[in-house]
C-alpha cells in the first residue's frame, strides 16, 4: 500500500542528517524524528525513498564529502571528522564504495 512516510518526511530526514553530520546518527534517532518505531520506519522509509535509512545516510554524507573535498584547506582527516567518521580509513572505504575512487584521487579532479 501507500507509504506513510512522505516525500516531506524524506526531506526532513535529509535535513536532520545534514544538521548532524558530525554525529554518529542511529536509525532509532531517524525514526524518532518522524515519531515512528524503528521497525516501521525501516520498512516505510525504504518504500518512500528507495533506500534503507543507512544507504540514505551514506548517500547524504557522500554528497557532502564531495563538496568538502573541493576545499583544499581541509585535510582528508578533517573531512572524515566533519562527516562523523572516527577515522580516515573508514571514511576512505565508504567513499571508495560510493564513488569508486579514493577521496585523494577524487580531490585531484575537483
Short mmCIF file of C-alpha atoms in Angstrom, two decimals:
data_model
loop_
_atom_site.label_atom_id
_atom_site.label_comp_id
_atom_site.label_asym_id
_atom_site.label_seq_id
_atom_site.Cartn_x
_atom_site.Cartn_y
_atom_site.Cartn_z
CA UNK A 1 0.00 0.00 0.00
CA UNK A 2 0.81 3.68 0.26
CA UNK A 3 3.80 4.52 2.44
CA UNK A 4 3.06 6.64 5.49
CA UNK A 5 6.48 8.22 5.10
CA UNK A 6 6.01 11.16 2.71
CA UNK A 7 8.43 12.99 0.42
CA UNK A 8 8.39 15.78 3.01
CA UNK A 9 9.42 13.25 5.68
CA UNK A 10 12.30 12.08 3.50
CA UNK A 11 13.38 15.73 3.11
CA UNK A 12 13.11 16.25 6.87
CA UNK A 13 15.33 13.20 7.44
CA UNK A 14 17.86 14.54 4.93
CA UNK A 15 17.87 17.90 6.73
CA UNK A 16 18.35 16.18 10.10
CA UNK A 17 21.31 14.22 8.70
CA UNK A 18 22.90 17.36 7.26
CA UNK A 19 22.48 19.22 10.56
CA UNK A 20 24.03 16.35 12.49
CA UNK A 21 26.73 15.21 10.07
CA UNK A 22 29.44 15.09 12.72
CA UNK A 23 27.38 12.77 14.92
CA UNK A 24 27.02 9.02 14.66
CA UNK A 25 23.33 9.01 13.73
CA UNK A 26 21.37 5.87 14.57
CA UNK A 27 18.29 4.52 12.80
CA UNK A 28 16.48 4.93 16.15
CA UNK A 29 17.20 8.68 16.06
CA UNK A 30 15.95 8.97 12.50
CA UNK A 31 12.77 7.05 13.34
CA UNK A 32 12.24 9.29 16.39
CA UNK A 33 12.40 12.36 14.13
CA UNK A 34 9.20 11.10 12.50
CA UNK A 35 7.74 9.63 15.71
CA UNK A 36 7.82 6.13 14.25
CA UNK A 37 9.02 2.83 15.65
CA UNK A 38 12.37 1.67 14.30
CA UNK A 39 10.81 -1.35 12.58
CA UNK A 40 8.05 0.67 10.93
CA UNK A 41 10.45 3.42 9.93
CA UNK A 42 12.88 0.94 8.33
CA UNK A 43 10.12 -0.56 6.20
CA UNK A 44 8.29 2.64 5.28
CA UNK A 45 11.37 4.77 4.63
CA UNK A 46 12.63 2.29 2.06
CA UNK A 47 9.23 2.35 0.33
CA UNK A 48 9.22 6.15 0.29
CA UNK A 49 12.84 6.82 -0.69
CA UNK A 50 14.05 3.67 -2.45
CA UNK A 51 16.88 3.35 0.09
CA UNK A 52 17.33 1.86 3.50
CA UNK A 53 17.93 4.56 6.11
CA UNK A 54 21.59 3.52 6.27
CA UNK A 55 22.04 3.74 2.48
CA UNK A 56 20.33 7.12 2.51
CA UNK A 57 22.54 8.37 5.35
CA UNK A 58 25.66 7.31 3.42
CA UNK A 59 24.40 8.98 0.23
CA UNK A 60 23.82 12.28 2.05
CA UNK A 61 27.24 12.06 3.72
CA UNK A 62 28.99 11.25 0.43
CA UNK A 63 27.37 14.20 -1.36
CA UNK A 64 28.67 16.38 1.46
CA UNK A 65 32.06 14.67 1.26
CA UNK A 66 32.35 15.61 -2.41
CA UNK A 67 31.65 19.25 -1.52
CA UNK A 68 34.14 19.27 1.37
CA UNK A 69 36.87 17.66 -0.74
CA UNK A 70 36.64 20.59 -3.13
CA UNK A 71 38.07 22.76 -0.32
CA UNK A 72 41.86 22.32 -0.45
CA UNK A 73 42.19 23.82 3.04
CA UNK A 74 40.63 20.73 4.61
CA UNK A 75 42.74 17.64 5.22
CA UNK A 76 41.19 14.26 4.45
CA UNK A 77 41.20 13.54 8.19
CA UNK A 78 39.26 16.77 8.80
CA UNK A 79 36.73 15.88 6.08
CA UNK A 80 36.28 12.44 7.71
CA UNK A 81 35.71 14.03 11.13
CA UNK A 82 33.18 16.53 9.78
CA UNK A 83 31.18 13.63 8.40
CA UNK A 84 31.17 11.73 11.68
CA UNK A 85 33.79 9.14 10.75
CA UNK A 86 36.10 8.48 13.69
CA UNK A 87 38.97 7.55 11.41
CA UNK A 88 40.08 8.44 7.93
CA UNK A 89 40.43 4.83 6.74
CA UNK A 90 36.75 4.10 7.47
CA UNK A 91 35.76 7.26 5.58
CA UNK A 92 38.03 6.28 2.68
CA UNK A 93 36.43 2.81 2.45
CA UNK A 94 32.90 4.25 2.41
CA UNK A 95 33.88 6.93 -0.11
CA UNK A 96 35.50 4.37 -2.42
CA UNK A 97 32.42 2.18 -2.19
CA UNK A 98 30.29 5.12 -3.26
CA UNK A 99 32.42 6.90 -5.87
CA UNK A 100 34.70 4.01 -6.92
CA UNK A 101 37.81 6.04 -6.22
CA UNK A 102 39.67 7.27 -3.18
CA UNK A 103 38.94 10.70 -1.68
CA UNK A 104 42.50 11.73 -2.61
CA UNK A 105 42.04 10.85 -6.27
CA UNK A 106 38.61 12.48 -6.32
CA UNK A 107 40.08 15.65 -4.85
CA UNK A 108 42.70 15.87 -7.62
CA UNK A 109 39.88 16.06 -10.18
CA UNK A 110 37.79 18.78 -8.50
#
